[in-house]
Amino acid sequence: MSTHSIPPVIEIGPRDTAYQAAFCDYVSQVFRRASFRRWCEWGEWDDAYRAFSVVEDSRVLANASVMRMRLLLEGREVTGFQLGAVGCLPAQRGRGLARVAMEAALAFCGEAPVLLFANPTVLQFYPRFGFVPWRQDVFSAPHEAVPAGTPAPTLDLSDAGVRAGLAALSDEGLPVTERFGARGYSTIASWYAANGFSRPLRRLTEDAWVFAGVEGDTLYVDDIFARAPFDLRAWIPRLIDRPIRSIQLGFTPERWWPEASVSGEDTEAYLFVRGLTLSREPHRFPVLAHT
Ligand SMILES: CC(C)(COP(=O)(O)OP(=O)(O)OC[C@H]1O[C@@H](n2cnc3c(N)ncnc32)[C@H](O)[C@@H]1OP(=O)(O)O)[C@@H](O)C(=O)NCCC(=O)NCCS
């Protein structure tokens, strides 16, 4: 296909508010449920996030975004990147625009490891760019508990002070897993909160915050932001509003629930990696670190 008709790729960063608005319009046309507007208003678009957008007449036609990540691989911290918001406006598809955006994003990543979480419609798309699929597991454990004690207060991430607190815990605290995880991804977790997709953020102590909620008779603990280890089991009665019989973790629980076992594959993750060799041991990249 001729490329003479392909408009330029613009790199959008934290200070490019006009282009950010165009990017938000693009996202709402390509992804029905997801929005970046509130997240931008919250000031969460920082230097780690760059959108590589094909722009024509101030409109974003296609895009591939890059989030710089402090990845943890078997305990080792490595700078890597996570792709997100990859797409093309429906009327513009088939012109090679997403390819141009992907190539710009990947050029920015250089030789560093890159990962992304896809969806079932694009499983043959990412392999064209050197990505390979990788399995993600779900960890759970039987655990009976009943509510007791003062419920742990819920924190509201629309409060800038709460966002700053989460950023500090995520940057400086214990990573929830070191098998395959990351540090410093509070702006990803806050994106879920800004869209109303995250489970409640509960404050156990000043230095221990947990995204968790009960569904059926299972407590889902999606993430733990803490400065030091603590006894998660002892806190469970204050995190639940009805009896539970099991717990499911949004991350590899080698630190927080080592007895948990793999209850299946995470069939909704669709992880793809490039320049990254992961362990064959079961693992789950923290769900609130997926872009
Ligand atoms: C998938 C999507 C990004 C493709 O955009 P596009 O601009 O039409 O893609 P391009 O024209 O640049 O195609 C690039 C290449 O991928 C191929 N391709 C396009 N869509 C594909 C798909 N869904 N699956 C597999 N291959 C695909 C093209 O044939 C082309 O191949 P080639 O360059 O080797 O000839 C677009 O359909 C889209 O926005 N989908 C909805 C949003 C979405 O699901 N995004 C992924 C989020 S993880």
XYZ file of C-alpha atoms and ligand atoms in Angstrom:
339
model
C 0.000 0.000 0.000
C 1.225 3.519 -0.768
C 2.048 5.541 2.302
C 1.895 9.001 0.718
C -1.571 9.588 2.200
C -0.601 8.750 5.759
C -0.613 11.794 8.063
C 2.245 12.322 10.534
C 2.593 10.714 13.946
C 2.597 13.185 16.840
C 4.058 12.260 20.219
C 1.651 13.514 22.902
C 3.052 14.034 26.385
C 1.844 15.400 29.731
C 1.851 19.066 28.748
C 0.132 18.798 25.339
C -3.385 19.508 26.574
C -4.894 20.315 23.168
C -3.676 17.040 21.701
C -4.756 15.236 24.882
C -8.323 16.402 24.205
C -8.080 15.009 20.651
C -6.699 11.764 22.078
C -9.632 11.521 24.515
C -12.091 11.993 21.618
C -10.333 9.200 19.726
C -10.510 6.836 22.715
C -14.240 7.374 23.182
C -14.826 6.488 19.509
C -12.689 3.350 19.482
C -13.228 1.892 22.967
C -16.837 1.984 24.056
C -16.348 1.739 27.795
C -13.004 3.372 28.402
C -12.348 7.077 28.818
C -9.241 9.118 29.544
C -11.057 12.391 30.288
C -11.392 12.157 34.057
C -7.894 10.694 34.367
C -6.512 13.702 32.446
C -8.520 16.096 34.636
C -7.019 14.422 37.681
C -3.558 15.279 36.320
C -2.564 11.625 36.099
C -0.992 11.910 32.621
C 2.622 12.246 33.678
C 5.963 11.972 31.934
C 5.778 8.157 31.890
C 2.839 8.199 29.447
C 3.244 9.047 25.743
C 0.666 8.663 23.004
C 1.906 8.148 19.454
C -1.012 9.449 17.449
C -1.635 9.715 13.737
C -3.145 13.214 13.565
C -5.003 14.860 10.702
C -6.848 18.195 10.978
C -6.431 18.113 14.791
C -8.122 14.717 14.921
C -6.438 11.564 16.202
C -7.133 8.859 13.613
C -5.029 6.059 15.093
C -2.830 5.613 18.111
C -0.437 3.466 20.116
C 0.414 4.657 23.630
C 3.443 3.750 25.696
C 3.642 3.665 29.488
C 7.181 3.497 30.887
C 7.230 0.781 33.544
C 9.544 -0.170 36.401
C 9.095 -3.871 35.738
C 10.022 -6.548 38.252
C 11.198 -9.831 36.794
C 12.065 -12.505 39.347
C 13.065 -9.770 41.813
C 15.088 -7.731 39.324
C 13.960 -4.212 38.392
C 14.101 -3.499 34.663
C 12.851 -0.519 32.694
C 10.284 -1.621 30.173
C 7.217 -0.337 28.406
C 3.568 -1.250 28.215
C 1.483 -0.466 25.151
C -2.123 0.635 25.403
C -4.948 2.479 23.657
C -3.845 0.881 20.364
C -6.461 1.400 17.688
C -7.809 3.214 14.699
C -11.089 5.072 14.144
C -13.561 2.642 12.539
C -13.829 4.648 9.291
C -10.035 4.794 8.891
C -9.186 1.106 9.270
C -7.269 -0.870 6.673
C -5.068 2.078 5.588
C -2.029 1.087 7.615
C -2.576 3.826 10.225
C -2.408 1.588 13.291
C 0.788 0.089 11.855
C 2.385 3.540 11.606
C 1.392 4.354 15.203
C 2.682 0.962 16.414
C 5.995 1.426 14.619
C 6.491 4.879 16.189
C 5.667 3.538 19.648
C 8.003 0.564 19.252
C 10.818 2.755 17.937
C 10.462 4.786 21.148
C 10.754 1.577 23.224
C 13.979 0.581 21.458
C 15.437 -2.666 22.752
C 13.630 -2.548 26.108
C 11.070 -5.219 27.005
C 7.522 -4.422 25.935
C 4.270 -5.972 27.072
C 0.612 -5.364 26.427
C -2.791 -6.768 27.282
C -4.896 -7.332 24.182
C -8.416 -8.465 23.453
C -9.828 -11.393 21.448
C -10.243 -9.342 18.238
C -6.532 -8.596 17.810
C -4.809 -11.872 18.654
C -3.329 -12.061 15.134
C -2.444 -8.337 15.050
C 0.354 -8.106 17.634
C 2.391 -11.081 16.326
C 2.932 -8.949 13.162
C 5.004 -6.657 15.386
C 7.119 -9.353 17.017
C 4.923 -10.050 20.045
C 4.262 -13.503 21.429
C 1.331 -14.488 23.657
C 2.015 -15.502 27.248
C -0.245 -17.252 29.715
C -1.564 -15.530 32.834
C -2.906 -17.484 35.781
C -5.598 -16.930 38.375
C -4.670 -17.630 42.016
C -7.206 -18.412 44.678
C -7.525 -20.176 48.004
C -10.306 -21.437 50.238
C -10.709 -19.083 53.192
C -13.680 -18.818 55.516
C -14.243 -15.533 57.325
C -17.083 -13.425 58.684
C -17.240 -9.649 59.071
C -15.928 -8.321 62.396
C -14.494 -5.102 63.780
C -14.686 -1.627 62.326
C -14.894 -1.768 58.537
C -11.751 -0.435 56.857
C -12.595 3.037 55.472
C -12.941 3.482 51.726
C -10.667 6.043 50.095
C -11.790 8.187 47.182
C -9.242 8.630 44.386
C -11.033 11.736 43.118
C -9.278 13.383 46.096
C -5.828 14.631 45.013
C -4.412 13.854 48.456
C -5.474 10.215 48.118
C -3.885 10.023 44.663
C -0.639 11.455 46.060
C -0.755 8.899 48.879
C -1.250 6.024 46.453
C 1.609 7.306 44.280
C 3.943 7.424 47.290
C 3.000 3.906 48.444
C 3.347 2.549 44.925
C 6.692 4.260 44.259
C 8.296 3.548 47.624
C 6.416 0.592 49.098
C 6.629 -3.167 48.714
C 5.781 -4.432 45.242
C 2.747 -6.712 45.486
C 4.694 -9.382 43.602
C 8.292 -9.625 42.406
C 7.827 -12.623 40.077
C 6.423 -10.547 37.253
C 5.165 -7.213 38.438
C 6.071 -3.555 38.678
C 6.576 -0.598 40.965
C 5.167 2.882 40.702
C 2.013 2.246 38.656
C -0.429 4.323 40.690
C -1.413 6.260 37.542
C -2.570 2.978 35.992
C -4.587 1.993 39.067
C -6.106 5.486 39.142
C -7.219 5.109 35.516
C -9.412 2.178 36.599
C -10.785 4.250 39.474
C -11.433 7.255 37.192
C -13.521 4.958 34.971
C -15.358 3.331 37.878
C -13.815 -0.051 36.998
C -11.804 -0.712 40.153
C -12.947 -2.374 43.348
C -13.010 -0.047 46.375
C -9.700 1.201 47.765
C -9.694 0.403 51.494
C -7.366 1.941 54.041
C -6.100 -0.574 56.574
C -3.452 1.725 58.077
C -1.701 4.852 56.866
C 0.866 2.573 55.227
C -1.349 -0.225 53.900
C -4.065 0.303 51.274
C -5.890 -2.482 49.482
C -8.159 -2.623 46.427
C -10.674 -5.295 47.398
C -14.333 -6.259 47.276
C -16.660 -9.213 47.824
C -18.608 -10.865 45.016
C -20.695 -13.877 45.863
C -18.795 -15.568 48.665
C -15.343 -14.633 47.341
C -13.152 -11.766 48.457
C -11.250 -10.374 45.462
C -8.018 -8.693 46.527
C -6.872 -6.918 43.396
C -3.815 -5.133 44.749
C -1.984 -4.233 47.949
C -0.021 -1.006 48.331
C 1.959 -1.206 51.568
C 5.252 -0.019 52.982
C 5.869 -3.196 54.995
C 4.512 -6.723 55.263
C 1.433 -7.201 57.465
C -0.965 -9.997 58.336
C -3.540 -9.800 55.541
C -5.629 -12.619 57.060
C -6.126 -10.670 60.272
C -7.588 -7.749 58.302
C -10.048 -9.738 56.220
C -12.991 -9.457 58.688
C -12.725 -5.667 58.300
C -12.717 -5.864 54.488
C -15.887 -7.946 54.078
C -19.566 -7.135 54.629
C -20.767 -10.756 54.486
C -19.299 -14.207 55.081
C -16.787 -15.453 52.522
C -15.494 -18.906 51.669
C -12.647 -18.075 49.320
C -10.186 -15.408 48.271
C -8.890 -14.573 44.806
C -5.781 -12.496 44.157
C -5.147 -10.049 41.312
C -1.394 -10.799 41.333
C 1.049 -13.628 41.984
C 0.637 -14.137 45.728
C 4.116 -15.422 46.663
C 4.307 -12.751 49.339
C 0.699 -12.266 50.476
C -0.881 -15.722 50.178
C 1.780 -18.308 49.320
C -0.637 -21.223 49.868
C -2.927 -19.992 47.110
C -2.999 -22.233 44.080
C -3.674 -21.740 40.413
C -7.402 -22.125 39.869
C -7.148 -21.656 36.107
C -5.861 -19.520 33.317
C -6.752 -15.831 33.267
C -8.730 -16.076 30.050
C -9.368 -12.336 29.895
C -5.749 -11.153 30.036
C -4.380 -11.843 26.506
C -0.838 -10.910 27.516
C 1.658 -10.340 24.686
C 5.370 -9.735 25.203
C 8.307 -8.666 23.062
C 11.965 -8.765 24.114
C 10.870 -10.310 27.388
C 11.311 -13.899 28.513
C 9.077 -14.790 31.405
C 9.296 -17.703 33.757
C 7.202 -20.762 32.961
C 6.138 -20.775 36.613
C 2.551 -19.616 37.125
C 2.243 -15.862 37.451
C -0.174 -12.984 37.127
C 0.913 -9.453 36.324
C -0.985 -7.208 38.785
C -4.405 -6.540 37.300
C -4.358 -2.852 38.224
C -1.045 -2.443 36.349
C -2.571 -3.413 32.986
C -2.921 -0.458 30.615
C -6.850 -3.665 15.218
C -6.828 -2.235 14.690
C -5.977 -1.389 15.601
C -6.206 -2.244 13.284
O -6.138 -0.911 12.807
P -5.858 -0.592 11.257
O -5.452 0.832 11.139
O -6.980 -1.080 10.445
O -4.589 -1.538 11.016
P -3.539 -1.389 9.814
O -4.287 -1.035 8.574
O -2.437 -0.498 10.239
O -3.037 -2.869 9.730
C -1.709 -3.246 10.067
C -1.567 -4.721 9.779
O -2.366 -5.479 10.696
C -3.307 -6.289 9.990
N -4.529 -6.248 10.801
C -5.389 -5.234 10.953
N -6.344 -5.560 11.842
C -6.077 -6.799 12.270
C -6.702 -7.676 13.185
N -7.793 -7.347 13.892
N -6.155 -8.887 13.377
C -5.037 -9.242 12.690
N -4.407 -8.446 11.825
C -4.925 -7.247 11.600
C -3.448 -5.638 8.649
O -3.827 -6.575 7.682
C -2.056 -5.089 8.404
O -1.213 -6.121 7.974
P 0.118 -5.779 7.114
O 0.601 -4.411 7.503
O 1.055 -6.865 7.491
O -0.355 -5.814 5.697
C -8.269 -1.670 14.568
O -9.095 -2.606 13.930
C -8.938 -1.260 15.863
O -8.845 -0.127 16.284
N -9.666 -2.197 16.516
C -10.464 -1.885 17.682
C -9.650 -1.454 18.866
C -8.844 -2.578 19.466
O -9.348 -3.650 19.721
N -7.565 -2.299 19.694
C -6.662 -3.223 20.293
C -6.589 -2.953 21.742
S -5.563 -4.155 22.545
